Amino acid sequence: MKNDYYVYVLKFEDGTPFYVGKGTRSRLNFHVWAAKNNKINGEMYEKISAVISEGKKIIAEKLCTGISDEQACLVESFLIKKIKRIRDGGTLYNKIIFQGACGEWTHTDEQKQKMRKAWKKRGPVSDETRRKISLSH
């Protein structure tokens, strides 16, 4: 079992948390990079772009380090439930929430529809790509 995971929180300058995630290596920097480079559309990325364009900073903080993927899932889930997503009366833009064992995430119907559309736009998938996708699961 590799213990190279961490749990992180992204916060606005005033300290308000807006995203909790888990990752390895430089994952905690991905969201700001994606927003700056218009790589992903979405409410959170639009908010990050707006904050940065106002000259403010996004704070990325590692909360737990050197933990397993399963431990990271549990900590991430706990924090999301504790801080709460915007739709649940909290401040987090997180869309999915951990349910039970690691890897059992729930997506909203809206997210599922967006994912289906995104896959359809990609066009035919090569056999090599299908093989890589199946190996990643």
CSV table of N, CA, C and O in Angstrom, one decimal:
chain,number,residue,atom,x,y,z
A,1,MET,N,0.8,-1.2,0.0
A,1,MET,CA,0.0,0.0,0.0
A,1,MET,C,0.9,1.2,0.0
A,1,MET,O,1.7,1.4,0.8
A,2,LYS,N,0.7,2.1,-1.0
A,2,LYS,CA,1.5,3.3,-1.1
A,2,LYS,C,0.8,4.4,-0.2
A,2,LYS,O,-0.4,4.6,-0.3
A,3,ASN,N,1.7,5.1,0.5
A,3,ASN,CA,1.2,6.2,1.3
A,3,ASN,C,1.7,7.5,0.8
A,3,ASN,O,2.3,8.3,1.5
A,4,ASP,N,1.4,7.8,-0.5
A,4,ASP,CA,1.8,9.0,-1.1
A,4,ASP,C,0.7,10.0,-1.4
A,4,ASP,O,0.8,10.9,-2.2
A,5,TYR,N,-0.5,9.7,-0.8
A,5,TYR,CA,-1.6,10.6,-1.0
A,5,TYR,C,-1.7,11.7,0.0
A,5,TYR,O,-1.0,11.6,1.1
A,6,TYR,N,-2.4,12.7,-0.3
A,6,TYR,CA,-2.7,13.8,0.7
A,6,TYR,C,-4.1,14.3,0.5
A,6,TYR,O,-4.7,14.1,-0.6
A,7,VAL,N,-4.6,15.1,1.5
A,7,VAL,CA,-5.9,15.7,1.3
A,7,VAL,C,-5.6,17.2,1.4
A,7,VAL,O,-4.7,17.7,2.2
A,8,TYR,N,-6.2,18.0,0.5
A,8,TYR,CA,-6.0,19.4,0.5
A,8,TYR,C,-7.3,20.2,0.5
A,8,TYR,O,-8.4,19.7,0.2
A,9,VAL,N,-7.1,21.5,0.8
A,9,VAL,CA,-8.3,22.4,0.7
A,9,VAL,C,-7.8,23.6,0.0
A,9,VAL,O,-6.7,24.1,0.1
A,10,LEU,N,-8.7,24.1,-0.9
A,10,LEU,CA,-8.5,25.4,-1.6
A,10,LEU,C,-9.4,26.4,-0.9
A,10,LEU,O,-10.6,26.2,-0.6
A,11,LYS,N,-8.8,27.6,-0.6
A,11,LYS,CA,-9.5,28.6,0.1
A,11,LYS,C,-9.3,29.9,-0.6
A,11,LYS,O,-8.3,30.2,-1.3
A,12,PHE,N,-10.3,30.8,-0.3
A,12,PHE,CA,-10.1,32.2,-0.8
A,12,PHE,C,-9.2,32.9,0.2
A,12,PHE,O,-8.9,32.4,1.3
A,13,GLU,N,-8.8,34.1,-0.2
A,13,GLU,CA,-7.9,34.9,0.7
A,13,GLU,C,-8.4,35.1,2.1
A,13,GLU,O,-7.7,35.2,3.1
A,14,ASP,N,-9.7,35.2,2.2
A,14,ASP,CA,-10.3,35.4,3.5
A,14,ASP,C,-10.4,34.2,4.4
A,14,ASP,O,-10.9,34.2,5.5
A,15,GLY,N,-9.9,33.0,3.8
A,15,GLY,CA,-9.9,31.8,4.6
A,15,GLY,C,-11.0,30.9,4.3
A,15,GLY,O,-11.1,29.8,4.9
A,16,THR,N,-12.0,31.3,3.6
A,16,THR,CA,-13.2,30.5,3.3
A,16,THR,C,-12.8,29.3,2.4
A,16,THR,O,-12.3,29.5,1.3
A,17,PRO,N,-13.1,28.1,2.8
A,17,PRO,CA,-12.8,26.9,2.0
A,17,PRO,C,-13.8,26.8,0.9
A,17,PRO,O,-15.0,27.0,1.1
A,18,PHE,N,-13.3,26.5,-0.3
A,18,PHE,CA,-14.3,26.3,-1.4
A,18,PHE,C,-14.1,25.0,-2.1
A,18,PHE,O,-15.0,24.6,-3.0
A,19,TYR,N,-13.1,24.2,-1.8
A,19,TYR,CA,-12.9,22.9,-2.4
A,19,TYR,C,-12.1,22.0,-1.5
A,19,TYR,O,-11.0,22.5,-1.0
A,20,VAL,N,-12.4,20.8,-1.4
A,20,VAL,CA,-11.6,19.8,-0.7
A,20,VAL,C,-11.4,18.7,-1.6
A,20,VAL,O,-12.3,18.2,-2.4
A,21,GLY,N,-10.1,18.2,-1.7
A,21,GLY,CA,-9.8,17.2,-2.6
A,21,GLY,C,-8.7,16.3,-2.1
A,21,GLY,O,-8.1,16.5,-1.0
A,22,LYS,N,-8.4,15.2,-2.8
A,22,LYS,CA,-7.2,14.3,-2.5
A,22,LYS,C,-6.4,14.2,-3.7
A,22,LYS,O,-6.8,14.4,-4.8
A,23,GLY,N,-5.1,13.9,-3.5
A,23,GLY,CA,-4.3,13.8,-4.6
A,23,GLY,C,-2.9,13.3,-4.3
A,23,GLY,O,-2.6,13.0,-3.1
A,24,THR,N,-2.1,13.2,-5.3
A,24,THR,CA,-0.6,12.9,-5.2
A,24,THR,C,0.1,14.0,-6.0
A,24,THR,O,-0.5,14.7,-6.8
A,25,ARG,N,1.4,14.1,-5.8
A,25,ARG,CA,2.2,15.0,-6.5
A,25,ARG,C,1.6,16.4,-6.5
A,25,ARG,O,1.4,17.0,-5.5
A,26,SER,N,1.4,17.0,-7.7
A,26,SER,CA,1.0,18.5,-7.7
A,26,SER,C,-0.5,18.6,-8.0
A,26,SER,O,-1.0,19.7,-8.5
A,27,ARG,N,-1.3,17.7,-7.6
A,27,ARG,CA,-2.8,17.7,-7.9
A,27,ARG,C,-3.4,19.0,-7.3
A,27,ARG,O,-4.3,19.6,-7.9
A,28,LEU,N,-3.0,19.5,-6.1
A,28,LEU,CA,-3.6,20.6,-5.5
A,28,LEU,C,-3.4,21.9,-6.3
A,28,LEU,O,-4.2,22.8,-6.1
A,29,ASN,N,-2.5,21.9,-7.2
A,29,ASN,CA,-2.3,23.1,-8.1
A,29,ASN,C,-3.1,23.0,-9.4
A,29,ASN,O,-3.1,24.0,-10.1
A,30,PHE,N,-3.6,21.9,-9.7
A,30,PHE,CA,-4.3,21.7,-10.9
A,30,PHE,C,-5.5,22.6,-11.1
A,30,PHE,O,-5.6,23.2,-12.2
A,31,HIS,N,-6.3,22.8,-10.2
A,31,HIS,CA,-7.5,23.6,-10.3
A,31,HIS,C,-7.2,25.1,-10.7
A,31,HIS,O,-7.9,25.6,-11.6
A,32,VAL,N,-6.3,25.6,-10.0
A,32,VAL,CA,-5.9,27.0,-10.4
A,32,VAL,C,-5.3,27.1,-11.8
A,32,VAL,O,-5.6,28.0,-12.6
A,33,TRP,N,-4.4,26.1,-12.1
A,33,TRP,CA,-3.8,26.1,-13.4
A,33,TRP,C,-4.9,25.9,-14.5
A,33,TRP,O,-4.9,26.6,-15.5
A,34,ALA,N,-5.9,25.0,-14.3
A,34,ALA,CA,-6.9,24.8,-15.2
A,34,ALA,C,-7.8,26.0,-15.4
A,34,ALA,O,-8.2,26.4,-16.5
A,35,ALA,N,-8.1,26.8,-14.3
A,35,ALA,CA,-8.9,28.0,-14.4
A,35,ALA,C,-8.1,29.1,-15.2
A,35,ALA,O,-8.7,29.7,-16.1
A,36,LYS,N,-6.8,29.2,-14.9
A,36,LYS,CA,-6.0,30.3,-15.5
A,36,LYS,C,-5.9,30.0,-17.0
A,36,LYS,O,-5.8,30.9,-17.8
A,37,ASN,N,-5.8,28.7,-17.4
A,37,ASN,CA,-5.6,28.4,-18.8
A,37,ASN,C,-6.9,28.0,-19.5
A,37,ASN,O,-6.9,27.4,-20.6
A,38,ASN,N,-8.1,28.2,-18.9
A,38,ASN,CA,-9.4,27.9,-19.5
A,38,ASN,C,-9.5,26.4,-20.0
A,38,ASN,O,-10.0,26.2,-21.1
A,39,LYS,N,-9.0,25.5,-19.2
A,39,LYS,CA,-8.9,24.1,-19.6
A,39,LYS,C,-10.2,23.4,-19.2
A,39,LYS,O,-10.6,22.4,-19.8
A,40,ILE,N,-10.9,23.9,-18.2
A,40,ILE,CA,-12.1,23.2,-17.7
A,40,ILE,C,-13.2,24.3,-17.5
A,40,ILE,O,-12.9,25.4,-16.9
A,41,ASN,N,-14.4,24.0,-17.9
A,41,ASN,CA,-15.5,24.9,-17.6
A,41,ASN,C,-16.3,24.4,-16.4
A,41,ASN,O,-16.3,23.3,-16.1
A,42,GLY,N,-16.9,25.4,-15.7
A,42,GLY,CA,-17.6,25.0,-14.5
A,42,GLY,C,-17.7,26.2,-13.6
A,42,GLY,O,-16.8,27.1,-13.6
A,43,GLU,N,-18.6,26.1,-12.7
A,43,GLU,CA,-18.9,27.2,-11.7
A,43,GLU,C,-17.6,27.5,-10.9
A,43,GLU,O,-17.2,28.6,-10.7
A,44,MET,N,-17.0,26.4,-10.4
A,44,MET,CA,-15.8,26.6,-9.5
A,44,MET,C,-14.7,27.3,-10.3
A,44,MET,O,-14.0,28.2,-9.8
A,45,TYR,N,-14.4,26.8,-11.5
A,45,TYR,CA,-13.3,27.4,-12.3
A,45,TYR,C,-13.6,28.8,-12.7
A,45,TYR,O,-12.7,29.6,-12.8
A,46,GLU,N,-14.9,29.1,-13.0
A,46,GLU,CA,-15.2,30.5,-13.3
A,46,GLU,C,-15.0,31.4,-12.1
A,46,GLU,O,-14.5,32.5,-12.2
A,47,LYS,N,-15.3,30.9,-10.9
A,47,LYS,CA,-15.0,31.6,-9.6
A,47,LYS,C,-13.6,31.8,-9.4
A,47,LYS,O,-13.1,32.9,-9.1
A,48,ILE,N,-12.8,30.8,-9.6
A,48,ILE,CA,-11.3,30.9,-9.5
A,48,ILE,C,-10.8,32.0,-10.4
A,48,ILE,O,-10.0,32.8,-10.0
A,49,SER,N,-11.2,31.9,-11.7
A,49,SER,CA,-10.8,32.9,-12.7
A,49,SER,C,-11.1,34.3,-12.3
A,49,SER,O,-10.3,35.3,-12.4
A,50,ALA,N,-12.4,34.5,-11.8
A,50,ALA,CA,-12.8,35.8,-11.3
A,50,ALA,C,-12.0,36.3,-10.1
A,50,ALA,O,-11.6,37.5,-10.1
A,51,VAL,N,-11.7,35.5,-9.2
A,51,VAL,CA,-10.9,35.9,-8.0
A,51,VAL,C,-9.5,36.3,-8.5
A,51,VAL,O,-9.0,37.3,-8.1
A,52,ILE,N,-8.9,35.5,-9.4
A,52,ILE,CA,-7.5,35.8,-9.8
A,52,ILE,C,-7.5,37.1,-10.6
A,52,ILE,O,-6.6,37.9,-10.5
A,53,SER,N,-8.6,37.3,-11.5
A,53,SER,CA,-8.6,38.5,-12.3
A,53,SER,C,-8.8,39.8,-11.4
A,53,SER,O,-8.4,40.9,-11.8
A,54,GLU,N,-9.3,39.6,-10.2
A,54,GLU,CA,-9.4,40.7,-9.2
A,54,GLU,C,-8.1,41.0,-8.5
A,54,GLU,O,-8.0,41.8,-7.6
A,55,GLY,N,-7.1,40.2,-8.8
A,55,GLY,CA,-5.8,40.3,-8.2
A,55,GLY,C,-5.6,39.6,-6.8
A,55,GLY,O,-4.7,39.8,-6.1
A,56,LYS,N,-6.6,38.8,-6.5
A,56,LYS,CA,-6.6,38.1,-5.2
A,56,LYS,C,-6.0,36.7,-5.5
A,56,LYS,O,-5.8,36.2,-6.6
A,57,LYS,N,-5.6,36.0,-4.4
A,57,LYS,CA,-5.0,34.7,-4.4
A,57,LYS,C,-5.9,33.6,-4.0
A,57,LYS,O,-6.8,33.8,-3.2
A,58,ILE,N,-5.6,32.4,-4.5
A,58,ILE,CA,-6.2,31.2,-4.1
A,58,ILE,C,-5.2,30.5,-3.2
A,58,ILE,O,-4.0,30.4,-3.6
A,59,ILE,N,-5.6,30.1,-2.0
A,59,ILE,CA,-4.7,29.4,-1.1
A,59,ILE,C,-4.9,27.9,-1.2
A,59,ILE,O,-6.0,27.4,-1.1
A,60,ALA,N,-3.8,27.2,-1.5
A,60,ALA,CA,-3.9,25.7,-1.5
A,60,ALA,C,-3.1,25.2,-0.3
A,60,ALA,O,-1.9,25.5,-0.2
A,61,GLU,N,-3.8,24.4,0.5
A,61,GLU,CA,-3.2,23.9,1.7
A,61,GLU,C,-3.3,22.4,1.9
A,61,GLU,O,-4.4,21.9,1.8
A,62,LYS,N,-2.2,21.7,2.1
A,62,LYS,CA,-2.3,20.3,2.4
A,62,LYS,C,-2.6,20.1,3.8
A,62,LYS,O,-2.0,20.7,4.7
A,63,LEU,N,-3.6,19.3,4.1
A,63,LEU,CA,-4.1,19.0,5.5
A,63,LEU,C,-3.5,17.8,6.1
A,63,LEU,O,-3.2,17.7,7.2
A,64,CYS,N,-3.5,16.7,5.3
A,64,CYS,CA,-3.0,15.4,5.7
A,64,CYS,C,-2.0,14.9,4.6
A,64,CYS,O,-2.4,14.9,3.4
A,65,THR,N,-0.9,14.4,5.0
A,65,THR,CA,0.1,13.9,4.0
A,65,THR,C,0.6,12.5,4.4
A,65,THR,O,0.4,12.1,5.5
A,66,GLY,N,1.1,11.8,3.4
A,66,GLY,CA,1.7,10.5,3.6
A,66,GLY,C,0.7,9.5,4.0
A,66,GLY,O,0.9,8.6,4.8
A,67,ILE,N,-0.5,9.6,3.4
A,67,ILE,CA,-1.6,8.6,3.7
A,67,ILE,C,-1.9,7.8,2.5
A,67,ILE,O,-1.6,8.1,1.4
A,68,SER,N,-2.7,6.7,2.7
A,68,SER,CA,-3.1,5.8,1.6
A,68,SER,C,-4.2,6.5,0.8
A,68,SER,O,-4.9,7.4,1.3
A,69,ASP,N,-4.5,5.9,-0.3
A,69,ASP,CA,-5.7,6.4,-1.1
A,69,ASP,C,-7.0,6.2,-0.3
A,69,ASP,O,-7.8,7.1,-0.3
A,70,GLU,N,-7.1,5.1,0.3
A,70,GLU,CA,-8.3,4.8,1.1
A,70,GLU,C,-8.5,5.8,2.3
A,70,GLU,O,-9.5,6.4,2.6
A,71,GLN,N,-7.4,6.1,3.0
A,71,GLN,CA,-7.4,7.0,4.1
A,71,GLN,C,-7.7,8.4,3.5
A,71,GLN,O,-8.5,9.2,4.2
A,72,ALA,N,-7.2,8.8,2.4
A,72,ALA,CA,-7.4,10.1,1.8
A,72,ALA,C,-8.9,10.2,1.4
A,72,ALA,O,-9.5,11.3,1.7
A,73,CYS,N,-9.5,9.1,0.9
A,73,CYS,CA,-10.9,9.1,0.6
A,73,CYS,C,-11.8,9.4,1.9
A,73,CYS,O,-12.7,10.2,1.8
A,74,LEU,N,-11.4,8.8,2.9
A,74,LEU,CA,-12.1,8.9,4.2
A,74,LEU,C,-12.0,10.3,4.8
A,74,LEU,O,-13.0,10.9,5.2
A,75,VAL,N,-10.8,10.9,4.7
A,75,VAL,CA,-10.6,12.2,5.3
A,75,VAL,C,-11.3,13.3,4.4
A,75,VAL,O,-12.0,14.2,4.9
A,76,GLU,N,-11.2,13.1,3.1
A,76,GLU,CA,-11.8,14.0,2.1
A,76,GLU,C,-13.3,14.0,2.3
A,76,GLU,O,-14.0,15.0,2.4
A,77,SER,N,-13.9,12.8,2.4
A,77,SER,CA,-15.4,12.6,2.6
A,77,SER,C,-15.8,13.3,3.9
A,77,SER,O,-16.8,14.0,4.0
A,78,PHE,N,-15.0,13.1,5.0
A,78,PHE,CA,-15.4,13.7,6.3
A,78,PHE,C,-15.4,15.2,6.2
A,78,PHE,O,-16.3,15.8,6.7
A,79,LEU,N,-14.4,15.8,5.6
A,79,LEU,CA,-14.3,17.2,5.5
A,79,LEU,C,-15.4,17.8,4.6
A,79,LEU,O,-16.0,18.9,4.9
A,80,ILE,N,-15.7,17.1,3.5
A,80,ILE,CA,-16.8,17.6,2.6
A,80,ILE,C,-18.1,17.6,3.4
A,80,ILE,O,-18.9,18.6,3.4
A,81,LYS,N,-18.4,16.5,4.2
A,81,LYS,CA,-19.6,16.5,5.0
A,81,LYS,C,-19.6,17.5,6.1
A,81,LYS,O,-20.7,18.0,6.4
A,82,LYS,N,-18.4,17.8,6.7
A,82,LYS,CA,-18.3,18.7,7.8
A,82,LYS,C,-18.5,20.2,7.3
A,82,LYS,O,-19.3,20.9,7.9
A,83,ILE,N,-17.8,20.5,6.2
A,83,ILE,CA,-17.8,21.9,5.7
A,83,ILE,C,-19.1,22.1,4.9
A,83,ILE,O,-19.7,23.2,4.9
A,84,LYS,N,-19.5,21.1,4.2
A,84,LYS,CA,-20.7,21.1,3.4
A,84,LYS,C,-20.5,21.8,2.0
A,84,LYS,O,-19.9,22.8,1.9
A,85,ARG,N,-21.2,21.1,1.0
A,85,ARG,CA,-21.2,21.7,-0.3
A,85,ARG,C,-22.2,22.9,-0.3
A,85,ARG,O,-23.1,23.0,0.5
A,86,ILE,N,-22.1,23.7,-1.3
A,86,ILE,CA,-22.9,24.9,-1.5
A,86,ILE,C,-24.4,24.5,-1.5
A,86,ILE,O,-25.2,25.0,-0.8
A,87,ARG,N,-24.7,23.4,-2.2
A,87,ARG,CA,-26.1,23.0,-2.3
A,87,ARG,C,-26.6,22.4,-1.0
A,87,ARG,O,-27.8,22.3,-0.8
A,88,ASP,N,-25.7,22.1,-0.1
A,88,ASP,CA,-26.1,21.6,1.2
A,88,ASP,C,-26.0,22.7,2.3
A,88,ASP,O,-26.1,22.4,3.5
A,89,GLY,N,-25.8,24.0,1.9
A,89,GLY,CA,-25.7,25.1,2.8
A,89,GLY,C,-24.3,25.4,3.3
A,89,GLY,O,-24.1,26.2,4.2
A,90,GLY,N,-23.3,24.9,2.6
A,90,GLY,CA,-21.9,25.1,3.0
A,90,GLY,C,-21.3,26.0,2.0
A,90,GLY,O,-21.9,26.8,1.3
A,91,THR,N,-19.9,25.9,1.9
A,91,THR,CA,-19.2,26.8,1.0
A,91,THR,C,-18.4,26.1,-0.1
A,91,THR,O,-17.7,26.7,-0.9
A,92,LEU,N,-18.5,24.7,-0.1
A,92,LEU,CA,-17.7,23.9,-1.1
A,92,LEU,C,-18.4,23.8,-2.4
A,92,LEU,O,-19.6,23.5,-2.5
A,93,TYR,N,-17.6,23.9,-3.5
A,93,TYR,CA,-18.0,23.7,-4.9
A,93,TYR,C,-17.9,22.2,-5.2
A,93,TYR,O,-18.3,21.9,-6.4
A,94,ASN,N,-17.5,21.3,-4.3
A,94,ASN,CA,-17.4,19.9,-4.7
A,94,ASN,C,-18.7,19.4,-5.2
A,94,ASN,O,-19.8,19.8,-4.7
A,95,LYS,N,-18.7,18.6,-6.3
A,95,LYS,CA,-19.9,18.1,-6.9
A,95,LYS,C,-20.3,16.7,-6.4
A,95,LYS,O,-21.4,16.4,-6.3
A,96,ILE,N,-19.2,15.9,-6.1
A,96,ILE,CA,-19.5,14.6,-5.7
A,96,ILE,C,-19.1,14.4,-4.3
A,96,ILE,O,-18.2,15.1,-3.8
A,97,ILE,N,-19.6,13.4,-3.7
A,97,ILE,CA,-19.3,13.1,-2.3
A,97,ILE,C,-19.1,11.6,-2.1
A,97,ILE,O,-19.8,10.8,-2.7
A,98,PHE,N,-18.1,11.2,-1.4
A,98,PHE,CA,-17.7,9.9,-1.1
A,98,PHE,C,-18.8,9.1,-0.4
A,98,PHE,O,-19.4,9.6,0.5
A,99,GLN,N,-19.1,7.9,-0.9
A,99,GLN,CA,-20.2,7.1,-0.2
A,99,GLN,C,-19.6,5.7,0.0
A,99,GLN,O,-19.5,4.9,-0.8
A,100,GLY,N,-19.2,5.4,1.3
A,100,GLY,CA,-18.8,4.1,1.6
A,100,GLY,C,-17.3,3.8,1.3
A,100,GLY,O,-16.5,4.5,1.7
A,101,ALA,N,-17.1,2.8,0.5
A,101,ALA,CA,-15.7,2.4,0.2
A,101,ALA,C,-15.1,3.3,-0.8
A,101,ALA,O,-15.8,3.9,-1.6
A,102,CYS,N,-13.8,3.4,-0.8
A,102,CYS,CA,-13.1,4.3,-1.7
A,102,CYS,C,-13.4,4.0,-3.1
A,102,CYS,O,-13.4,2.9,-3.6
A,103,GLY,N,-13.8,5.0,-3.9
A,103,GLY,CA,-14.1,4.9,-5.3
A,103,GLY,C,-15.6,4.8,-5.5
A,103,GLY,O,-16.0,4.8,-6.7
A,104,GLU,N,-16.4,4.8,-4.5
A,104,GLU,CA,-17.8,4.8,-4.7
A,104,GLU,C,-18.4,6.2,-4.5
A,104,GLU,O,-18.8,6.6,-3.5
A,105,TRP,N,-18.3,6.9,-5.6
A,105,TRP,CA,-18.8,8.3,-5.6
A,105,TRP,C,-20.1,8.4,-6.2
A,105,TRP,O,-20.5,7.6,-7.1
A,106,THR,N,-20.9,9.4,-5.8
A,106,THR,CA,-22.2,9.6,-6.4
A,106,THR,C,-22.1,10.9,-7.3
A,106,THR,O,-21.6,11.9,-6.9
A,107,HIS,N,-22.7,10.8,-8.5
A,107,HIS,CA,-22.8,12.0,-9.4
A,107,HIS,C,-24.2,12.4,-9.4
A,107,HIS,O,-25.1,11.6,-9.4
A,108,THR,N,-24.4,13.7,-9.6
A,108,THR,CA,-25.8,14.2,-9.8
A,108,THR,C,-26.3,13.8,-11.2
A,108,THR,O,-25.4,13.5,-12.0
A,109,ASP,N,-27.6,13.8,-11.4
A,109,ASP,CA,-28.1,13.5,-12.7
A,109,ASP,C,-27.5,14.6,-13.7
A,109,ASP,O,-27.2,14.2,-14.9
A,110,GLU,N,-27.4,15.8,-13.3
A,110,GLU,CA,-26.8,16.8,-14.2
A,110,GLU,C,-25.4,16.5,-14.6
A,110,GLU,O,-25.0,16.6,-15.8
A,111,GLN,N,-24.6,16.0,-13.6
A,111,GLN,CA,-23.2,15.7,-13.9
A,111,GLN,C,-23.2,14.5,-14.9
A,111,GLN,O,-22.4,14.5,-15.8
A,112,LYS,N,-24.0,13.5,-14.7
A,112,LYS,CA,-24.0,12.3,-15.6
A,112,LYS,C,-24.4,12.8,-17.0
A,112,LYS,O,-23.8,12.3,-17.9
A,113,GLN,N,-25.3,13.7,-17.1
A,113,GLN,CA,-25.7,14.1,-18.5
A,113,GLN,C,-24.6,14.9,-19.1
A,113,GLN,O,-24.3,14.7,-20.3
A,114,LYS,N,-23.9,15.7,-18.4
A,114,LYS,CA,-22.7,16.4,-18.9
A,114,LYS,C,-21.6,15.5,-19.3
A,114,LYS,O,-21.0,15.7,-20.4
A,115,MET,N,-21.4,14.4,-18.5
A,115,MET,CA,-20.3,13.5,-18.9
A,115,MET,C,-20.7,12.7,-20.2
A,115,MET,O,-19.8,12.5,-21.0
A,116,ARG,N,-22.0,12.4,-20.3
A,116,ARG,CA,-22.4,11.7,-21.5
A,116,ARG,C,-22.2,12.6,-22.7
A,116,ARG,O,-21.7,12.1,-23.8
A,117,LYS,N,-22.6,13.8,-22.6
A,117,LYS,CA,-22.4,14.8,-23.8
A,117,LYS,C,-20.9,14.9,-24.1
A,117,LYS,O,-20.5,14.9,-25.3
A,118,ALA,N,-20.1,15.0,-23.1
A,118,ALA,CA,-18.6,15.2,-23.3
A,118,ALA,C,-18.1,14.0,-24.0
A,118,ALA,O,-17.3,14.1,-25.0
A,119,TRP,N,-18.5,12.8,-23.6
A,119,TRP,CA,-18.0,11.6,-24.3
A,119,TRP,C,-18.5,11.5,-25.7
A,119,TRP,O,-17.7,11.1,-26.6
A,120,LYS,N,-19.7,11.9,-26.0
A,120,LYS,CA,-20.2,11.9,-27.4
A,120,LYS,C,-19.5,12.8,-28.3
A,120,LYS,O,-19.2,12.6,-29.4
A,121,LYS,N,-19.1,14.0,-27.7
A,121,LYS,CA,-18.3,15.0,-28.5
A,121,LYS,C,-16.9,14.5,-28.9
A,121,LYS,O,-16.4,14.9,-29.9
A,122,ARG,N,-16.4,13.6,-28.2
A,122,ARG,CA,-15.0,13.1,-28.4
A,122,ARG,C,-15.0,12.2,-29.7
A,122,ARG,O,-13.9,12.0,-30.2
A,123,GLY,N,-16.1,11.7,-30.1
A,123,GLY,CA,-16.1,10.9,-31.3
A,123,GLY,C,-15.7,9.5,-31.0
A,123,GLY,O,-15.6,9.1,-29.8
A,124,PRO,N,-15.4,8.7,-32.0
A,124,PRO,CA,-15.0,7.3,-31.8
A,124,PRO,C,-13.8,7.2,-31.0
A,124,PRO,O,-12.8,8.0,-31.1
A,125,VAL,N,-13.7,6.1,-30.2
A,125,VAL,CA,-12.6,5.9,-29.3
A,125,VAL,C,-11.8,4.7,-29.9
A,125,VAL,O,-12.4,3.7,-30.3
A,126,SER,N,-10.5,4.9,-30.1
A,126,SER,CA,-9.7,3.8,-30.7
A,126,SER,C,-9.6,2.6,-29.7
A,126,SER,O,-9.8,2.7,-28.5
A,127,ASP,N,-9.2,1.5,-30.3
A,127,ASP,CA,-9.1,0.3,-29.5
A,127,ASP,C,-8.0,0.5,-28.4
A,127,ASP,O,-8.1,0.0,-27.3
A,128,GLU,N,-6.9,1.2,-28.8
A,128,GLU,CA,-5.8,1.5,-27.9
A,128,GLU,C,-6.3,2.3,-26.7
A,128,GLU,O,-6.0,2.0,-25.5
A,129,THR,N,-7.1,3.3,-27.0
A,129,THR,CA,-7.7,4.1,-25.9
A,129,THR,C,-8.6,3.3,-25.0
A,129,THR,O,-8.5,3.5,-23.8
A,130,ARG,N,-9.4,2.5,-25.6
A,130,ARG,CA,-10.3,1.6,-24.8
A,130,ARG,C,-9.5,0.7,-23.9
A,130,ARG,O,-9.8,0.5,-22.7
A,131,ARG,N,-8.4,0.2,-24.4
A,131,ARG,CA,-7.5,-0.7,-23.6
A,131,ARG,C,-6.9,0.1,-22.4
A,131,ARG,O,-6.9,-0.3,-21.3
A,132,LYS,N,-6.5,1.3,-22.7
A,132,LYS,CA,-5.9,2.2,-21.6
A,132,LYS,C,-6.9,2.5,-20.5
A,132,LYS,O,-6.6,2.5,-19.3
A,133,ILE,N,-8.1,2.8,-21.0
A,133,ILE,CA,-9.2,3.2,-20.0
A,133,ILE,C,-9.5,2.0,-19.2
A,133,ILE,O,-9.6,2.1,-18.0
A,134,SER,N,-9.6,0.8,-19.8
A,134,SER,CA,-9.9,-0.4,-19.0
A,134,SER,C,-8.8,-0.8,-18.0
A,134,SER,O,-9.1,-1.2,-16.9
A,135,LEU,N,-7.6,-0.5,-18.4
A,135,LEU,CA,-6.5,-0.8,-17.5
A,135,LEU,C,-6.4,0.2,-16.3
A,135,LEU,O,-5.9,-0.1,-15.2
A,136,SER,N,-7.0,1.4,-16.5
A,136,SER,CA,-6.9,2.4,-15.4
A,136,SER,C,-7.9,2.2,-14.3
A,136,SER,O,-7.9,2.8,-13.3
A,137,HIS,N,-8.9,1.3,-14.6
A,137,HIS,CA,-9.9,1.0,-13.5
A,137,HIS,C,-9.6,-0.2,-12.7
A,137,HIS,O,-9.1,-1.1,-12.9
